[in-house]
Coordinates of C-alpha atoms in Angstrom, one line a residue:
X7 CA 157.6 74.2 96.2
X8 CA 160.6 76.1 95.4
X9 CA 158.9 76.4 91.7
X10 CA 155.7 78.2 93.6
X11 CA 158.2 80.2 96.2
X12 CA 160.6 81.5 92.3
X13 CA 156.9 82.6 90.9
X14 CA 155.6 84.7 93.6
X15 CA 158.9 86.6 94.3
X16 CA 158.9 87.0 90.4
X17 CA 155.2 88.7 90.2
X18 CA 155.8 90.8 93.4
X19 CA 159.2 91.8 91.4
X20 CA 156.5 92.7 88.9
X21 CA 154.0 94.2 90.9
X22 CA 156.8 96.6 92.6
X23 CA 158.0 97.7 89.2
X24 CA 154.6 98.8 87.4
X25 CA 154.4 100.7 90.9
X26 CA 157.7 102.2 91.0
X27 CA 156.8 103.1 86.9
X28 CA 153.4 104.4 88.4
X29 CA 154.9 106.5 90.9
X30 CA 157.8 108.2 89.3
X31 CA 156.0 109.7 86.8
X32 CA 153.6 111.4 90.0
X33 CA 156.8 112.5 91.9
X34 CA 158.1 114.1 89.1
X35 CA 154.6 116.5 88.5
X36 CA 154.4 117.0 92.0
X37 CA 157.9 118.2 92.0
X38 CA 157.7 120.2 88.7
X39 CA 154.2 122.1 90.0
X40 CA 155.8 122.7 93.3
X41 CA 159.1 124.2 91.9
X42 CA 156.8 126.5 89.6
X43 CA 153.7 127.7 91.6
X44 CA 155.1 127.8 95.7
X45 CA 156.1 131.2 96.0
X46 CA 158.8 130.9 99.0
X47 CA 159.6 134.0 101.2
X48 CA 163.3 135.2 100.9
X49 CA 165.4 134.1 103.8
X50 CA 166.6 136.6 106.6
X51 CA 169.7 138.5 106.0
X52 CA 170.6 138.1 109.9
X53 CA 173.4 136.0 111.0
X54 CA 172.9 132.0 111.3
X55 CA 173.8 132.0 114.9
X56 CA 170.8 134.7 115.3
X57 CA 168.2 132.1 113.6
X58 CA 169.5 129.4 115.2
X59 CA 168.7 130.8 118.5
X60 CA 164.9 131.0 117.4
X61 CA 164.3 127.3 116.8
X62 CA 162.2 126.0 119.5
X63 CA 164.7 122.7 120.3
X64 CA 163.2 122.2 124.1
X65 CA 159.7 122.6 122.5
X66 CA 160.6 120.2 119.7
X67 CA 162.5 117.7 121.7
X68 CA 159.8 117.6 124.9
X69 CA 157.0 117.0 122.1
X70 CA 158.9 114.4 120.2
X71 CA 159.1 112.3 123.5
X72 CA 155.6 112.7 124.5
X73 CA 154.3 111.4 121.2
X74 CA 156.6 108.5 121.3
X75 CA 155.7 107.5 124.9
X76 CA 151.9 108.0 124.1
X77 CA 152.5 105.6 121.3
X78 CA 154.4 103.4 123.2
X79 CA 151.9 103.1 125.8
X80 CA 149.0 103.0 123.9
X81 CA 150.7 99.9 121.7
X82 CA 151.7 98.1 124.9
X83 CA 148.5 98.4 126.9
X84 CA 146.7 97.1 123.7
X85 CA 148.7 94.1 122.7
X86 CA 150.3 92.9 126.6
X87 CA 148.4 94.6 129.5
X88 CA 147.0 98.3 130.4
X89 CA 148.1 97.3 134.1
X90 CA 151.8 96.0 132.9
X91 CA 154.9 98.4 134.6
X92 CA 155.4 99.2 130.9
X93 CA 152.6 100.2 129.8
X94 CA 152.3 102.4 133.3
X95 CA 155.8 104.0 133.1
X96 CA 155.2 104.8 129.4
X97 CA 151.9 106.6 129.8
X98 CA 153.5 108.3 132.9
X99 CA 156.2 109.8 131.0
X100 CA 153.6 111.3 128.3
X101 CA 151.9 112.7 131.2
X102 CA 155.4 114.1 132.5
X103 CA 156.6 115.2 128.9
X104 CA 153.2 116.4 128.0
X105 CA 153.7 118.6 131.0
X106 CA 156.9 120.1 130.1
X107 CA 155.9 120.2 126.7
X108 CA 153.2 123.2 128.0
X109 CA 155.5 124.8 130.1
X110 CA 158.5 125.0 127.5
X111 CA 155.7 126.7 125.1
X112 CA 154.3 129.4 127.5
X113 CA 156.8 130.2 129.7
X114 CA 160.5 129.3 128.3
X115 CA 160.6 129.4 124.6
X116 CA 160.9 133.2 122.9
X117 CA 159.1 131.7 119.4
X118 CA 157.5 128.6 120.2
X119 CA 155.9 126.6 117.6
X120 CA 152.8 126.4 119.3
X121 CA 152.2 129.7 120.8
X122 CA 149.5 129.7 123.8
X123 CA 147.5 132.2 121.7
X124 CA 146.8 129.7 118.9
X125 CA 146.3 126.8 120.7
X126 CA 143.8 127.7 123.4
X127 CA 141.9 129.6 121.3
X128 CA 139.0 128.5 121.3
X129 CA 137.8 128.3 117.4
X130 CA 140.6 126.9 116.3
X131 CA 140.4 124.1 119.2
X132 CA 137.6 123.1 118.2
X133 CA 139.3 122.9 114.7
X134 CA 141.8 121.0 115.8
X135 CA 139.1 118.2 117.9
X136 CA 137.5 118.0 114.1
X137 CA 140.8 117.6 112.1
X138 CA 141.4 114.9 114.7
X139 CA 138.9 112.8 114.7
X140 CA 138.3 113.0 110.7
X141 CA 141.8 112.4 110.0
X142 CA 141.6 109.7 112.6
X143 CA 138.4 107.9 111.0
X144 CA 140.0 107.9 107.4
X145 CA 142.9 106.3 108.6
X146 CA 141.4 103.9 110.0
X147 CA 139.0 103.8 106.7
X148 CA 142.0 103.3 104.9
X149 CA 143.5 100.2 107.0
X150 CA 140.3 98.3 107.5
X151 CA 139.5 98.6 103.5
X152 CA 142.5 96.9 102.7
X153 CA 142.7 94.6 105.2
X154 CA 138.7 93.6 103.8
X155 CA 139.8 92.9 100.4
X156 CA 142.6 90.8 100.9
X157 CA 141.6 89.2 104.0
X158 CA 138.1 88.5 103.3
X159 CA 137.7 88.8 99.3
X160 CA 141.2 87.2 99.4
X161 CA 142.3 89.5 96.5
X162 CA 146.3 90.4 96.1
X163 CA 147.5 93.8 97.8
X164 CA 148.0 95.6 94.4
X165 CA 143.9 94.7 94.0
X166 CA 143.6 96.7 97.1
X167 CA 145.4 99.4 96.2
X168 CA 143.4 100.2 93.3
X169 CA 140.4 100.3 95.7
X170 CA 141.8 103.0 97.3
X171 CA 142.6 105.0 94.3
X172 CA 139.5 107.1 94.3
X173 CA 140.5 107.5 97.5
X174 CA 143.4 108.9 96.6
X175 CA 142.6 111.0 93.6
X176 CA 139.8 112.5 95.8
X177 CA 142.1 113.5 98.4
X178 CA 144.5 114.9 95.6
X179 CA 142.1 116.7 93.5
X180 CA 139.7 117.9 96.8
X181 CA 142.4 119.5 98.2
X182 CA 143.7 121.0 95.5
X183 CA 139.9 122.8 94.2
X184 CA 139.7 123.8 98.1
X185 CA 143.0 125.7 98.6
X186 CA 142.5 127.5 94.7
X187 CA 139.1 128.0 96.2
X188 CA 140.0 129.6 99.5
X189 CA 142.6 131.4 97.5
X190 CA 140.4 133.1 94.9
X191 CA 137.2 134.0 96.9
X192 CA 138.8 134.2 100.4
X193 CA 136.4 132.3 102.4
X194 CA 136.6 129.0 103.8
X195 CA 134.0 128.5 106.4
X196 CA 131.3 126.9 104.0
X197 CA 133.9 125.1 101.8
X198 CA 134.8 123.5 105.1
X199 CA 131.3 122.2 106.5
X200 CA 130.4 121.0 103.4
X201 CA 133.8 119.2 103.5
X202 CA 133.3 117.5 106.7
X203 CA 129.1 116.6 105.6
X204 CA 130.7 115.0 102.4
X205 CA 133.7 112.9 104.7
X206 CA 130.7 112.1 107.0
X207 CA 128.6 111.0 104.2
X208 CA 131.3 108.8 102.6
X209 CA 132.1 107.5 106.1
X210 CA 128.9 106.1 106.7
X211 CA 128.6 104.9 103.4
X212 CA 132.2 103.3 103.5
X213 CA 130.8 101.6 107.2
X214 CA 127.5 100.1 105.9
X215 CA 128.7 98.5 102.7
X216 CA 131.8 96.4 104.3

């Protein structure tokens, strides 16, 4: 037994080398074509104190707690009880914080991070719905694919990760193309539909074939 337990913790040694050797090489090319094609504004000449005073900290700290008690609720409801005092007082504080959250960002803050503007716009609403729910469906892509080859091809995590690394390099090499794109010609609108139609065609085809 203890033979068995030496071998595995020796090949998941193994296993979290060749990825650390995999990665680094990554990191370092993401940090070398960051350093040499983000073009970064220069900083304000006004005094520290004077910036400092236009960070939105009530808008930050009022959305920081609303996410975490919509997680927190969500997580409890789903694994104890959606009628638990928990799971109540959680989503009650979202509701309270989500609140505060609107009024800190159109009545209180002088630059808030979310301007009123922006967000109840109604294009870009609608943008944000469709970000949402895509972002929302490859995640959840991404968890059940892995969880099907190990749990029901009984395969080894590393086996799973290679089945996400088109995936991956999609993600990488899409968004990359789209931003030179948008960049170059200056429109976006089509790029985008065809985008979404392409997610919504791998989706389905992701869907039918576990």
């Amino acid at each position: 037994m203890s033979v068995f337990i030496s071998s595995r913790h020796k090949l998941s040694t193994v296993l979290c080398y060749r990825a650390f050797l995999l990665q680094v090489p990554i990191a370092v090319l993401a940090i070398f074509s960051v350093t040499i094609g983000l073009k970064v504004a220069k900083p304000e000449e006004s005094h520290w104190t004077d910036r400092l005073k236009r960070v939105d900290f009530a808008g930050a700290l009022t959305l920081v707690v609303t996410l975490v008690s919509l997680l927190l609720g969500l997580d409890h409801g789903g694994n104890v009880s959606w009628i638990d005092p928990f799971t109540i007082g959680y989503l009650a504080v979202f509701l309270l914080f989500l609140s505060a959250f609107a009024v800190v960002e159109t009545r209180v803050a002088k630059e808030p991070f979310a301007p009123k503007h922006v967000i109840a716009k109604g294009t870009l609403f609608a943008s944000y719905l469709c970000n949402f729910f895509s972002t929302a469906s490859s995640v959840s892509l991404l968890f059940y694919a892995s969880l099907y080859v190990q749990a029901v091809e009984e395969r080894s995590a590393s086996d799973a990760g290679k089945a996400l690394f088109p995936y991956v390099l999609g993600v990488v090499t899409g968004s990359l193309f789209a931003g030179i794109t948008m960049q170059v010609t200056g429109r976006y609108y089509v790029l985008t539909v065809v985008q979404y139609l392409f997610m919504l065609g791998g989706t389905i085809l992701m869907t039918l074939s576990i």
